[in-house]
Amino acid sequence: MEKFSKWRDSGTGIQPFLQPVPARTQQSAAASVFGVIKTYAVGPVASVVRLVALAAIAALDVVTSALGALLVVPKVRRGYSRLTRSALARLALFIMGFHTIDRKTVSLRKGRRSTTTTHRVESGDVIVTNHTSYIDILWLVARYNPVFVELDNASTRVRPVSMWTALRAPARATPALLPASEAQDLGSLLRDARVKHLGPVVVFPENATTNGRALLQLLPVFEDMANLDEKARVYVMALKYPAQA
């Protein structure tokens, strides 16, 4: 494998020609037998039960969303949508095995105590984060119930998409260019989200899903003045999945 070592990224250790694997650990015979039973006997049954439960949650989300569309007061509709959809997303994460999700705020200031004030993320704010899988979407829905957007690589204009479209994004090719009739400036969407109480807007500046080990080159979304809104607060977030052996 030494002939491929020149392709290894020195900063992240990523080797494009080798699939990263967890370190091997020594297991006893009893642990090995238990692992086989868990994988080939319990695993399939648990998978079927989880799929049925997730299908029921999806159907319930469709029903609750249809009922929420009947509410005419924006604040009431926003509160109802956040309560129901966030609860269903958190339940879906729990069924898939994400029983606890750690969150922490870090400071970029070294050697000193952070004095950053924690603000409540509100409608019309911007959440800038990386994108690894559909789990990101579920967690963001459970936490903020936001508006998701797709980016145009050329103009950096955006198109709002539904939660279901965002969930399917990792399994399909990301559109590089958006139809002109559907694209709009991010700034106008932020103002619309604030006035109509649609929730914060999530932007994935990489415009692609990654393996979470490094960042791709970010699109210059905020270099265009049309994508800015003076009343919007920008929250930078990093989603990370700790590797487990």
XYZ file of C-alpha atoms in Angstrom:
245
model
C 0.000 0.000 0.000
C 3.040 2.289 0.197
C 2.695 3.223 -3.447
C -0.559 5.010 -2.565
C 0.841 6.905 0.425
C 1.534 10.043 -1.619
C -2.211 10.463 -2.086
C -2.880 10.643 1.660
C -3.978 14.070 2.893
C -1.544 15.230 5.550
C -4.120 17.331 7.385
C -6.915 14.790 7.734
C -5.197 11.468 7.060
C -7.790 10.628 4.412
C -6.612 8.081 1.842
C -8.899 8.253 -1.222
C -8.003 4.743 -2.383
C -8.487 2.998 0.972
C -11.700 2.730 2.939
C -11.174 3.765 6.581
C -11.843 0.896 8.987
C -12.056 0.911 12.790
C -9.218 -0.543 14.805
C -9.480 -4.240 15.615
C -10.174 -5.218 19.190
C -9.690 -8.549 20.940
C -12.978 -10.263 21.892
C -13.687 -13.288 23.983
C -15.466 -16.346 22.557
C -18.680 -15.451 24.413
C -18.600 -11.917 23.023
C -18.059 -13.271 19.527
C -21.041 -15.638 19.831
C -23.191 -12.839 21.204
C -22.125 -10.653 18.277
C -23.170 -13.310 15.756
C -26.577 -13.767 17.423
C -27.092 -10.018 17.577
C -26.157 -9.532 13.915
C -27.931 -12.474 12.260
C -30.836 -13.266 14.613
C -31.859 -10.175 16.538
C -30.669 -7.659 13.947
C -33.113 -8.508 11.111
C -36.108 -8.576 13.454
C -35.139 -5.270 15.041
C -34.642 -3.731 11.582
C -38.154 -4.712 10.482
C -39.660 -3.326 13.696
C -37.760 -0.071 13.252
C -38.830 0.280 9.618
C -42.481 -0.207 10.556
C -42.167 2.352 13.364
C -40.463 4.871 11.055
C -43.164 4.370 8.418
C -45.802 5.083 11.056
C -43.953 8.255 12.083
C -43.757 9.378 8.444
C -47.493 8.837 7.984
C -48.225 10.712 11.204
C -46.057 13.604 10.021
C -48.057 13.851 6.797
C -51.319 13.972 8.775
C -50.092 16.562 11.294
C -48.621 18.731 8.516
C -51.943 18.695 6.663
C -53.774 19.741 9.827
C -51.222 22.476 10.480
C -51.798 23.943 7.019
C -55.338 24.788 8.139
C -54.044 27.202 10.778
C -54.116 30.774 9.484
C -52.165 32.621 12.216
C -48.414 32.377 11.338
C -47.180 32.258 14.935
C -49.696 29.582 15.893
C -48.882 27.551 12.782
C -45.160 27.850 13.523
C -45.626 26.751 17.135
C -47.793 23.814 16.141
C -45.393 22.734 13.398
C -42.377 22.941 15.652
C -44.074 21.029 18.449
C -45.337 18.154 16.299
C -42.570 17.835 13.721
C -39.761 18.266 16.234
C -41.260 15.593 18.488
C -41.652 13.165 15.589
C -38.102 13.799 14.356
C -36.685 13.219 17.832
C -38.693 10.009 18.134
C -37.347 8.846 14.767
C -33.784 9.516 15.934
C -34.423 7.573 19.137
C -35.747 4.581 17.182
C -32.662 4.626 14.967
C -30.412 4.447 18.015
C -29.564 8.113 18.653
C -30.704 8.064 22.265
C -28.552 10.979 23.382
C -27.009 13.710 21.223
C -24.282 15.841 22.761
C -24.166 19.564 22.063
C -21.532 22.035 23.115
C -20.563 25.600 22.343
C -16.870 26.229 21.714
C -14.894 29.439 21.514
C -12.228 30.239 18.945
C -10.367 32.301 21.516
C -7.464 30.310 22.909
C -6.311 30.658 26.468
C -9.234 32.760 27.640
C -12.714 32.200 28.876
C -15.459 32.581 26.324
C -17.800 35.533 26.845
C -20.100 34.610 23.985
C -23.762 35.181 24.789
C -26.088 32.366 23.781
C -28.948 33.635 21.647
C -32.151 31.878 20.819
C -32.300 30.886 17.167
C -35.370 32.547 15.696
C -37.183 32.751 12.391
C -35.116 34.556 9.780
C -31.757 33.615 11.290
C -29.159 31.621 9.349
C -27.630 28.286 10.370
C -24.457 27.473 8.415
C -23.311 23.889 8.820
C -21.739 20.905 7.133
C -23.801 18.043 5.738
C -23.030 14.357 6.199
C -26.254 12.355 6.012
C -30.018 12.422 6.446
C -29.439 12.181 10.196
C -28.320 15.823 10.063
C -31.707 16.795 8.652
C -33.632 14.931 11.347
C -31.560 16.477 14.126
C -31.970 19.993 12.709
C -35.731 19.426 12.460
C -35.870 18.110 16.016
C -33.886 21.075 17.270
C -35.064 24.021 15.146
C -37.646 22.867 12.556
C -35.934 25.120 9.985
C -36.268 25.977 6.304
C -33.851 24.007 4.114
C -32.463 25.381 0.868
C -30.568 24.211 -2.194
C -27.756 26.361 -3.578
C -26.955 27.388 -7.126
C -23.221 26.883 -7.696
C -22.952 29.749 -10.176
C -25.123 32.516 -8.720
C -25.269 31.299 -5.057
C -29.009 31.944 -5.146
C -31.192 29.524 -3.200
C -34.357 27.485 -3.525
C -36.327 26.487 -0.422
C -37.104 22.772 -0.224
C -39.214 20.617 2.054
C -37.902 18.405 4.812
C -38.606 15.331 2.680
C -36.584 16.718 -0.224
C -33.729 17.507 2.150
C -33.874 13.952 3.525
C -33.512 12.542 0.001
C -30.586 14.834 -0.870
C -27.770 12.464 0.263
C -29.142 9.748 -2.048
C -29.291 11.874 -5.186
C -27.026 14.125 -7.197
C -26.969 17.695 -5.916
C -28.214 20.070 -8.633
C -25.391 22.405 -9.664
C -27.724 24.942 -11.280
C -31.254 25.870 -10.254
C -34.082 26.939 -12.574
C -34.136 30.723 -12.743
C -37.857 30.778 -12.010
C -37.361 28.933 -8.685
C -34.182 30.588 -7.402
C -34.164 33.649 -5.174
C -31.725 35.669 -3.119
C -31.026 34.352 0.351
C -31.669 37.793 1.810
C -35.237 37.887 0.516
C -35.882 34.389 1.860
C -34.584 35.420 5.295
C -36.905 38.403 5.395
C -39.807 36.247 4.268
C -39.014 33.625 6.929
C -38.899 36.285 9.627
C -42.179 37.942 8.628
C -44.092 34.687 8.132
C -42.482 32.886 11.106
C -41.170 30.036 8.950
C -38.159 29.281 11.144
C -34.404 29.711 10.702
C -32.842 28.981 7.314
C -30.244 26.216 7.056
C -27.479 26.683 4.488
C -25.062 23.903 3.520
C -22.264 25.962 1.893
C -20.410 22.857 0.677
C -23.507 22.072 -1.425
C -22.750 18.356 -1.105
C -22.626 15.640 1.503
C -19.232 14.520 2.784
C -17.831 11.845 5.083
C -17.515 14.404 7.869
C -13.720 14.186 8.078
C -12.962 17.439 6.289
C -14.665 20.421 4.690
C -15.001 20.913 0.965
C -14.440 24.328 -0.548
C -17.342 26.518 0.527
C -19.452 28.435 -1.946
C -19.119 32.229 -1.514
C -22.720 32.556 -0.400
C -22.271 35.603 1.814
C -20.055 37.595 -0.551
C -23.150 38.687 -2.462
C -24.907 41.579 -0.724
C -28.264 40.261 -1.962
C -27.765 37.193 0.257
C -27.377 39.265 3.418
C -29.950 40.563 5.861
C -28.918 43.004 8.569
C -31.491 41.641 11.028
C -30.462 38.002 10.637
C -28.024 36.398 13.060
C -25.636 33.816 11.619
C -24.934 30.630 13.580
C -22.003 28.452 12.502
C -22.421 24.802 13.393
C -20.354 21.639 12.922
C -22.004 18.213 12.932
C -19.692 15.368 13.876
C -20.232 11.645 14.284
C -17.679 10.097 16.664
C -16.134 6.946 15.242
C -16.813 3.752 17.155
C -14.951 0.481 16.840
